[in-house]
């Protein structure tokens, strides 16, 4: 059965207690780049061990690592990329040693997930993020200039040929997150993880049981008119799920409450049941609700609690008596 997790910072905060009180026992964790005991990088065995123990000491199972060593040189094929890939290999090896089964990564060069606004008023005045590509058309290229999609594919192939054997040895699944927004180019930078066909190309690029997908519904629903069918198509290649929703299209959209977007969330939950997905999903990019801070737009605490409750409800509706109480 699909498991509900939450993205928790690698150092304890009251959010840990709040999601535990909602019945969540799975953690999606991050590398601790502020590790005060660090005599080695945050992807070292000792740093990862402290992070894993911190979650477990609070009753969470660390199911996914969703942060990364620097990868700009690897994505762009610049000098120094082999050293960056070496760091990823060390991370995967140490995850395997510590029994952390999934690494979520992405291939967005220079710019990560992008929004043109973080203050759109939504239901009841809640604040949500949005993207309007027309506002980016006159934006200057980055310091890296023009980067083609084919360059990104070539560099991704080089990367996967290096890391897949390590992932196979460590038994760690690689879950590729889609581009957000799924558009190309943006500010001169090509973006390749932006369509269902391109995700199939990813899987075919270096075939492996460890080469798979982080199915972020907010992005995939902008790539396809039938998200449940896409879930069934990729089936056992889905290693991790972000459950969120949007209203709009790739060129112009805003994020929504989990019960107010364009995706049939119940149909998606049925699809995960039908493919027997037993990994974790986490709520993602929630509205900032009244009384909460918008300092980290998309990640306010109260919005997360609403999302957890909603997702638990539809899981119970789909899985029936077998769903956890």
mmCIF file of C-alpha atoms in Angstrom:
data_model
loop_
_atom_site.group_PDB
_atom_site.id
_atom_site.type_symbol
_atom_site.label_atom_id
_atom_site.label_comp_id
_atom_site.label_asym_id
_atom_site.label_seq_id
_atom_site.Cartn_x
_atom_site.Cartn_y
_atom_site.Cartn_z
ATOM 1 C CA UNK A 1 0.000 0.000 0.000
ATOM 2 C CA UNK A 2 1.126 3.525 -0.686
ATOM 3 C CA UNK A 3 2.687 5.176 2.380
ATOM 4 C CA UNK A 4 2.227 8.827 3.349
ATOM 5 C CA UNK A 5 5.415 10.690 4.203
ATOM 6 C CA UNK A 6 6.391 14.295 4.820
ATOM 7 C CA UNK A 7 9.429 16.337 3.852
ATOM 8 C CA UNK A 8 11.163 17.141 7.120
ATOM 9 C CA UNK A 9 14.272 19.281 7.598
ATOM 10 C CA UNK A 10 17.286 17.275 8.783
ATOM 11 C CA UNK A 11 17.267 19.072 12.153
ATOM 12 C CA UNK A 12 14.308 18.723 14.519
ATOM 13 C CA UNK A 13 11.546 21.330 14.430
ATOM 14 C CA UNK A 14 7.970 21.374 15.740
ATOM 15 C CA UNK A 15 6.857 20.353 12.242
ATOM 16 C CA UNK A 16 8.151 16.888 13.096
ATOM 17 C CA UNK A 17 5.721 16.690 16.012
ATOM 18 C CA UNK A 18 2.807 18.088 14.000
ATOM 19 C CA UNK A 19 3.095 15.526 11.209
ATOM 20 C CA UNK A 20 3.614 12.713 13.726
ATOM 21 C CA UNK A 21 0.393 13.813 15.432
ATOM 22 C CA UNK A 22 -1.298 13.449 12.015
ATOM 23 C CA UNK A 23 -0.186 9.815 11.934
ATOM 24 C CA UNK A 24 2.753 10.141 9.526
ATOM 25 C CA UNK A 25 5.642 7.801 10.298
ATOM 26 C CA UNK A 26 7.674 8.052 7.073
ATOM 27 C CA UNK A 27 10.181 10.870 6.518
ATOM 28 C CA UNK A 28 11.504 12.316 3.298
ATOM 29 C CA UNK A 29 14.822 13.714 4.462
ATOM 30 C CA UNK A 30 17.569 16.036 3.332
ATOM 31 C CA UNK A 31 21.327 16.232 3.621
ATOM 32 C CA UNK A 32 22.455 18.337 6.568
ATOM 33 C CA UNK A 33 24.566 21.051 4.972
ATOM 34 C CA UNK A 34 24.786 22.785 8.370
ATOM 35 C CA UNK A 35 26.062 19.724 10.230
ATOM 36 C CA UNK A 36 28.057 21.222 13.108
ATOM 37 C CA UNK A 37 29.924 17.954 13.648
ATOM 38 C CA UNK A 38 31.010 17.790 10.044
ATOM 39 C CA UNK A 39 34.560 16.698 9.370
ATOM 40 C CA UNK A 40 33.362 15.300 6.027
ATOM 41 C CA UNK A 41 30.760 16.295 3.410
ATOM 42 C CA UNK A 42 27.021 16.022 4.215
ATOM 43 C CA UNK A 43 26.832 12.971 1.934
ATOM 44 C CA UNK A 44 29.446 11.157 4.041
ATOM 45 C CA UNK A 45 28.539 8.071 6.032
ATOM 46 C CA UNK A 46 28.830 9.782 9.422
ATOM 47 C CA UNK A 47 26.708 12.790 8.457
ATOM 48 C CA UNK A 48 24.014 10.608 6.905
ATOM 49 C CA UNK A 49 24.089 8.354 9.959
ATOM 50 C CA UNK A 50 23.360 11.312 12.257
ATOM 51 C CA UNK A 51 20.515 12.434 10.023
ATOM 52 C CA UNK A 52 19.001 8.946 9.879
ATOM 53 C CA UNK A 53 19.279 8.521 13.645
ATOM 54 C CA UNK A 54 17.665 11.913 14.258
ATOM 55 C CA UNK A 55 14.568 10.839 12.313
ATOM 56 C CA UNK A 56 14.453 7.382 13.851
ATOM 57 C CA UNK A 57 14.859 8.727 17.384
ATOM 58 C CA UNK A 58 11.605 10.646 16.798
ATOM 59 C CA UNK A 59 9.800 7.598 15.441
ATOM 60 C CA UNK A 60 10.202 8.186 11.692
ATOM 61 C CA UNK A 61 11.536 5.836 9.059
ATOM 62 C CA UNK A 62 13.833 7.640 6.590
ATOM 63 C CA UNK A 63 12.412 6.499 3.252
ATOM 64 C CA UNK A 64 13.856 8.985 0.737
ATOM 65 C CA UNK A 65 16.699 11.488 0.505
ATOM 66 C CA UNK A 66 15.495 14.487 -1.479
ATOM 67 C CA UNK A 67 18.530 16.724 -1.648
ATOM 68 C CA UNK A 68 21.699 16.550 -3.637
ATOM 69 C CA UNK A 69 25.377 17.372 -3.801
ATOM 70 C CA UNK A 70 26.110 20.204 -6.278
ATOM 71 C CA UNK A 71 25.445 19.047 -9.849
ATOM 72 C CA UNK A 72 25.683 22.138 -12.062
ATOM 73 C CA UNK A 73 28.974 21.055 -13.663
ATOM 74 C CA UNK A 74 27.655 17.546 -14.249
ATOM 75 C CA UNK A 75 24.470 18.839 -15.895
ATOM 76 C CA UNK A 76 26.354 21.259 -18.126
ATOM 77 C CA UNK A 77 29.330 19.016 -18.887
ATOM 78 C CA UNK A 78 31.823 21.479 -17.410
ATOM 79 C CA UNK A 79 35.316 20.763 -16.016
ATOM 80 C CA UNK A 80 34.916 19.365 -12.530
ATOM 81 C CA UNK A 81 31.863 17.257 -13.383
ATOM 82 C CA UNK A 82 33.629 14.012 -12.503
ATOM 83 C CA UNK A 83 34.257 15.269 -8.967
ATOM 84 C CA UNK A 84 30.556 16.142 -8.627
ATOM 85 C CA UNK A 85 29.583 12.687 -9.893
ATOM 86 C CA UNK A 86 32.045 11.122 -7.447
ATOM 87 C CA UNK A 87 30.125 12.849 -4.630
ATOM 88 C CA UNK A 88 26.856 11.350 -5.893
ATOM 89 C CA UNK A 89 28.461 7.908 -6.003
ATOM 90 C CA UNK A 90 29.638 8.352 -2.414
ATOM 91 C CA UNK A 91 26.123 9.423 -1.408
ATOM 92 C CA UNK A 92 24.527 6.378 -3.034
ATOM 93 C CA UNK A 93 27.065 3.999 -1.526
ATOM 94 C CA UNK A 94 26.434 5.419 1.953
ATOM 95 C CA UNK A 95 22.673 5.356 1.496
ATOM 96 C CA UNK A 96 22.987 1.676 0.656
ATOM 97 C CA UNK A 97 25.100 1.022 3.741
ATOM 98 C CA UNK A 98 22.471 2.761 5.890
ATOM 99 C CA UNK A 99 19.432 1.163 4.251
ATOM 100 C CA UNK A 100 17.964 4.379 2.785
ATOM 101 C CA UNK A 101 16.223 3.070 -0.343
ATOM 102 C CA UNK A 102 15.423 6.043 -2.632
ATOM 103 C CA UNK A 103 17.300 9.120 -3.855
ATOM 104 C CA UNK A 104 15.227 11.845 -5.526
ATOM 105 C CA UNK A 105 17.226 14.003 -7.935
ATOM 106 C CA UNK A 106 16.529 16.353 -10.868
ATOM 107 C CA UNK A 107 18.194 17.559 -14.077
ATOM 108 C CA UNK A 108 17.216 21.241 -14.177
ATOM 109 C CA UNK A 109 20.369 23.174 -15.103
ATOM 110 C CA UNK A 110 21.289 26.206 -12.941
ATOM 111 C CA UNK A 111 17.664 27.125 -12.168
ATOM 112 C CA UNK A 112 15.622 24.744 -10.036
ATOM 113 C CA UNK A 113 11.841 24.939 -9.728
ATOM 114 C CA UNK A 114 10.715 28.401 -10.768
ATOM 115 C CA UNK A 115 7.788 30.704 -10.046
ATOM 116 C CA UNK A 116 7.019 34.229 -11.170
ATOM 117 C CA UNK A 117 4.829 34.867 -8.112
ATOM 118 C CA UNK A 118 4.632 33.502 -4.579
ATOM 119 C CA UNK A 119 1.781 35.760 -3.420
ATOM 120 C CA UNK A 120 -1.270 34.810 -5.518
ATOM 121 C CA UNK A 121 -4.438 34.922 -3.440
ATOM 122 C CA UNK A 122 -6.346 31.661 -3.521
ATOM 123 C CA UNK A 123 -9.298 30.235 -1.584
ATOM 124 C CA UNK A 124 -10.065 32.247 1.535
ATOM 125 C CA UNK A 125 -7.060 34.490 0.913
ATOM 126 C CA UNK A 126 -4.487 31.702 1.191
ATOM 127 C CA UNK A 127 -1.292 32.455 -0.740
ATOM 128 C CA UNK A 128 -0.108 30.190 -3.536
ATOM 129 C CA UNK A 129 2.710 30.230 -6.056
ATOM 130 C CA UNK A 130 2.286 30.572 -9.799
ATOM 131 C CA UNK A 131 4.176 30.766 -13.067
ATOM 132 C CA UNK A 132 3.504 32.968 -16.108
ATOM 133 C CA UNK A 133 5.904 32.251 -18.956
ATOM 134 C CA UNK A 134 5.005 35.463 -20.765
ATOM 135 C CA UNK A 135 6.759 37.344 -17.957
ATOM 136 C CA UNK A 136 9.967 35.387 -18.597
ATOM 137 C CA UNK A 137 10.252 35.870 -22.355
ATOM 138 C CA UNK A 138 12.360 39.030 -21.994
ATOM 139 C CA UNK A 139 14.441 37.708 -19.091
ATOM 140 C CA UNK A 140 18.182 37.678 -19.814
ATOM 141 C CA UNK A 141 20.063 34.440 -20.311
ATOM 142 C CA UNK A 142 22.047 33.222 -17.322
ATOM 143 C CA UNK A 143 25.824 33.458 -17.017
ATOM 144 C CA UNK A 144 25.987 30.000 -18.618
ATOM 145 C CA UNK A 145 24.556 31.229 -21.927
ATOM 146 C CA UNK A 146 22.603 28.998 -24.284
ATOM 147 C CA UNK A 147 22.401 25.331 -23.324
ATOM 148 C CA UNK A 148 20.701 22.933 -25.730
ATOM 149 C CA UNK A 149 18.484 20.031 -24.794
ATOM 150 C CA UNK A 150 20.794 17.618 -26.611
ATOM 151 C CA UNK A 151 23.701 18.768 -24.440
ATOM 152 C CA UNK A 152 21.624 17.944 -21.381
ATOM 153 C CA UNK A 153 20.759 14.496 -22.734
ATOM 154 C CA UNK A 154 24.422 13.771 -23.478
ATOM 155 C CA UNK A 155 25.476 14.876 -20.006
ATOM 156 C CA UNK A 156 22.657 12.904 -18.377
ATOM 157 C CA UNK A 157 23.750 9.789 -20.257
ATOM 158 C CA UNK A 158 27.327 10.285 -19.041
ATOM 159 C CA UNK A 159 26.043 10.784 -15.479
ATOM 160 C CA UNK A 160 23.816 7.713 -15.472
ATOM 161 C CA UNK A 161 26.500 5.454 -16.897
ATOM 162 C CA UNK A 162 28.660 6.433 -13.922
ATOM 163 C CA UNK A 163 26.081 6.292 -11.134
ATOM 164 C CA UNK A 164 23.742 3.452 -12.164
ATOM 165 C CA UNK A 165 26.295 0.696 -11.397
ATOM 166 C CA UNK A 166 26.837 2.230 -7.946
ATOM 167 C CA UNK A 167 23.077 2.446 -7.367
ATOM 168 C CA UNK A 168 22.676 -1.189 -8.417
ATOM 169 C CA UNK A 169 25.413 -2.297 -6.049
ATOM 170 C CA UNK A 170 23.968 -0.203 -3.197
ATOM 171 C CA UNK A 171 20.345 -1.187 -4.016
ATOM 172 C CA UNK A 172 19.310 2.486 -4.032
ATOM 173 C CA UNK A 173 16.600 3.584 -6.469
ATOM 174 C CA UNK A 174 17.148 6.756 -8.502
ATOM 175 C CA UNK A 175 13.921 8.767 -8.797
ATOM 176 C CA UNK A 176 14.119 11.561 -11.377
ATOM 177 C CA UNK A 177 11.963 14.599 -10.590
ATOM 178 C CA UNK A 178 10.391 16.434 -13.548
ATOM 179 C CA UNK A 179 11.258 19.962 -14.609
ATOM 180 C CA UNK A 180 9.117 22.572 -12.889
ATOM 181 C CA UNK A 181 7.658 24.176 -14.922
ATOM 182 C CA UNK A 182 7.854 21.560 -17.712
ATOM 183 C CA UNK A 183 8.984 24.081 -20.338
ATOM 184 C CA UNK A 184 12.083 24.570 -22.498
ATOM 185 C CA UNK A 185 14.054 26.751 -22.797
ATOM 186 C CA UNK A 186 13.946 29.129 -19.851
ATOM 187 C CA UNK A 187 16.493 31.956 -19.861
ATOM 188 C CA UNK A 188 18.490 30.186 -22.534
ATOM 189 C CA UNK A 189 18.622 26.902 -20.639
ATOM 190 C CA UNK A 190 17.141 23.800 -22.179
ATOM 191 C CA UNK A 191 15.076 21.551 -19.906
ATOM 192 C CA UNK A 192 14.511 17.917 -20.812
ATOM 193 C CA UNK A 193 12.453 16.232 -18.089
ATOM 194 C CA UNK A 194 9.264 17.894 -19.281
ATOM 195 C CA UNK A 195 7.153 15.296 -21.109
ATOM 196 C CA UNK A 196 5.921 11.737 -20.764
ATOM 197 C CA UNK A 197 7.925 10.752 -23.869
ATOM 198 C CA UNK A 198 11.096 12.232 -22.396
ATOM 199 C CA UNK A 199 10.633 10.259 -19.189
ATOM 200 C CA UNK A 200 10.381 7.112 -21.282
ATOM 201 C CA UNK A 201 13.609 8.205 -23.004
ATOM 202 C CA UNK A 202 15.204 8.559 -19.549
ATOM 203 C CA UNK A 203 14.262 4.976 -18.668
ATOM 204 C CA UNK A 204 15.570 3.698 -22.004
ATOM 205 C CA UNK A 205 18.794 5.735 -21.814
ATOM 206 C CA UNK A 206 20.476 3.426 -19.308
ATOM 207 C CA UNK A 207 18.066 0.568 -18.597
ATOM 208 C CA UNK A 208 18.225 -0.584 -14.992
ATOM 209 C CA UNK A 209 15.881 -1.663 -12.245
ATOM 210 C CA UNK A 210 17.314 1.270 -10.266
ATOM 211 C CA UNK A 211 16.527 3.895 -12.947
ATOM 212 C CA UNK A 212 13.099 5.377 -12.285
ATOM 213 C CA UNK A 213 10.771 8.283 -11.661
ATOM 214 C CA UNK A 214 9.676 10.667 -8.954
ATOM 215 C CA UNK A 215 6.147 11.216 -10.173
ATOM 216 C CA UNK A 216 5.382 14.790 -9.164
ATOM 217 C CA UNK A 217 1.707 15.086 -9.988
ATOM 218 C CA UNK A 218 1.765 18.880 -10.224
ATOM 219 C CA UNK A 219 4.178 18.619 -13.151
ATOM 220 C CA UNK A 220 2.860 15.455 -14.787
ATOM 221 C CA UNK A 221 -0.699 16.773 -14.854
ATOM 222 C CA UNK A 222 0.661 19.602 -17.046
ATOM 223 C CA UNK A 223 2.229 17.018 -19.384
ATOM 224 C CA UNK A 224 -0.779 14.771 -19.982
ATOM 225 C CA UNK A 225 -4.571 14.793 -20.196
ATOM 226 C CA UNK A 226 -4.769 11.406 -18.468
ATOM 227 C CA UNK A 227 -2.576 11.256 -15.387
ATOM 228 C CA UNK A 228 -4.029 7.972 -14.035
ATOM 229 C CA UNK A 229 -3.172 6.302 -17.371
ATOM 230 C CA UNK A 230 0.366 7.712 -17.155
ATOM 231 C CA UNK A 231 0.718 6.288 -13.640
ATOM 232 C CA UNK A 232 -0.351 2.889 -14.938
ATOM 233 C CA UNK A 233 2.007 3.201 -17.928
ATOM 234 C CA UNK A 234 5.100 3.756 -15.784
ATOM 235 C CA UNK A 235 3.923 1.362 -13.050
ATOM 236 C CA UNK A 236 6.946 -0.254 -11.389
ATOM 237 C CA UNK A 237 9.239 2.564 -12.564
ATOM 238 C CA UNK A 238 7.558 4.967 -10.139
ATOM 239 C CA UNK A 239 9.772 5.027 -7.047
ATOM 240 C CA UNK A 240 8.434 8.130 -5.252
ATOM 241 C CA UNK A 241 5.379 10.382 -5.504
ATOM 242 C CA UNK A 242 4.757 14.090 -4.918
ATOM 243 C CA UNK A 243 1.027 14.617 -4.545
ATOM 244 C CA UNK A 244 0.068 18.207 -5.372
ATOM 245 C CA UNK A 245 -2.128 20.000 -7.860
ATOM 246 C CA UNK A 246 -2.300 23.016 -10.135
ATOM 247 C CA UNK A 247 -4.766 24.934 -12.297
ATOM 248 C CA UNK A 248 -3.679 26.007 -15.773
ATOM 249 C CA UNK A 249 -1.181 24.871 -18.387
ATOM 250 C CA UNK A 250 2.629 24.713 -18.624
ATOM 251 C CA UNK A 251 2.847 28.334 -19.789
ATOM 252 C CA UNK A 252 0.584 29.744 -17.070
ATOM 253 C CA UNK A 253 -0.544 27.998 -13.911
ATOM 254 C CA UNK A 254 -1.000 28.451 -10.207
ATOM 255 C CA UNK A 255 -0.821 25.907 -7.439
ATOM 256 C CA UNK A 256 -3.935 24.952 -5.515
ATOM 257 C CA UNK A 257 -5.203 23.282 -2.410
ATOM 258 C CA UNK A 258 -5.091 19.520 -2.867
ATOM 259 C CA UNK A 259 -8.884 19.406 -3.199
ATOM 260 C CA UNK A 260 -9.202 22.317 -5.632
ATOM 261 C CA UNK A 261 -7.021 21.618 -8.679
ATOM 262 C CA UNK A 262 -7.571 20.088 -12.100
ATOM 263 C CA UNK A 263 -6.417 16.554 -11.238
ATOM 264 C CA UNK A 264 -8.734 13.732 -10.208
ATOM 265 C CA UNK A 265 -6.853 12.826 -7.033
ATOM 266 C CA UNK A 266 -9.051 9.838 -6.240
ATOM 267 C CA UNK A 267 -8.496 8.383 -9.715
ATOM 268 C CA UNK A 268 -4.755 8.809 -9.227
ATOM 269 C CA UNK A 269 -4.913 7.041 -5.863
ATOM 270 C CA UNK A 270 -6.786 4.194 -7.537
ATOM 271 C CA UNK A 271 -4.031 3.982 -10.154
ATOM 272 C CA UNK A 272 -1.352 3.656 -7.451
ATOM 273 C CA UNK A 273 -3.439 0.915 -5.860
ATOM 274 C CA UNK A 274 -3.827 -0.858 -9.193
ATOM 275 C CA UNK A 275 -0.083 -0.897 -9.906
ATOM 276 C CA UNK A 276 0.550 -2.096 -6.326
ATOM 277 C CA UNK A 277 2.796 0.869 -5.561
ATOM 278 C CA UNK A 278 4.068 0.405 -2.007
ATOM 279 C CA UNK A 279 6.521 3.296 -1.787
ATOM 280 C CA UNK A 280 5.949 6.723 -0.293
ATOM 281 C CA UNK A 281 4.151 9.823 -1.410
ATOM 282 C CA UNK A 282 4.436 13.200 0.206
ATOM 283 C CA UNK A 283 2.262 16.293 -0.060
ATOM 284 C CA UNK A 284 4.058 19.069 -1.911
ATOM 285 C CA UNK A 285 3.751 22.823 -2.524
ATOM 286 C CA UNK A 286 0.870 23.682 -0.239
ATOM 287 C CA UNK A 287 -0.892 27.050 0.132
ATOM 288 C CA UNK A 288 0.183 29.367 2.938
ATOM 289 C CA UNK A 289 -2.884 29.600 5.173
ATOM 290 C CA UNK A 290 -3.936 32.299 7.623
ATOM 291 C CA UNK A 291 -1.611 32.627 10.603
ATOM 292 C CA UNK A 292 1.309 30.910 8.889
ATOM 293 C CA UNK A 293 4.463 32.332 7.338
ATOM 294 C CA UNK A 294 5.030 32.648 3.599
ATOM 295 C CA UNK A 295 8.816 32.831 4.050
ATOM 296 C CA UNK A 296 9.152 29.404 2.403
ATOM 297 C CA UNK A 297 6.345 29.638 -0.106
ATOM 298 C CA UNK A 298 4.812 26.242 -0.785
ATOM 299 C CA UNK A 299 6.005 24.734 2.474
ATOM 300 C CA UNK A 300 3.957 26.300 5.261
ATOM 301 C CA UNK A 301 3.094 24.055 8.183
ATOM 302 C CA UNK A 302 -0.682 24.494 8.354
ATOM 303 C CA UNK A 303 -1.116 23.823 4.643
ATOM 304 C CA UNK A 304 0.823 20.602 5.010
ATOM 305 C CA UNK A 305 -1.463 19.392 7.783
ATOM 306 C CA UNK A 306 -4.541 20.052 5.636
ATOM 307 C CA UNK A 307 -2.902 18.115 2.781
ATOM 308 C CA UNK A 308 -2.011 15.156 4.994
ATOM 309 C CA UNK A 309 -5.594 14.890 6.222
ATOM 310 C CA UNK A 310 -7.003 15.105 2.704
ATOM 311 C CA UNK A 311 -4.619 12.478 1.347
ATOM 312 C CA UNK A 312 -5.323 10.138 4.279
ATOM 313 C CA UNK A 313 -9.032 10.501 3.514
ATOM 314 C CA UNK A 314 -8.782 9.586 -0.155
ATOM 315 C CA UNK A 315 -6.423 6.732 0.655
ATOM 316 C CA UNK A 316 -8.986 5.304 3.068
ATOM 317 C CA UNK A 317 -11.703 5.711 0.433
ATOM 318 C CA UNK A 318 -9.628 3.851 -2.174
ATOM 319 C CA UNK A 319 -7.983 1.164 -0.038
ATOM 320 C CA UNK A 320 -10.893 0.658 2.335
ATOM 321 C CA UNK A 321 -10.388 -1.455 5.445
ATOM 322 C CA UNK A 322 -6.742 -2.149 4.561
ATOM 323 C CA UNK A 323 -5.774 1.522 5.012
ATOM 324 C CA UNK A 324 -4.007 2.339 8.282
ATOM 325 C CA UNK A 325 -6.222 3.873 10.942
#
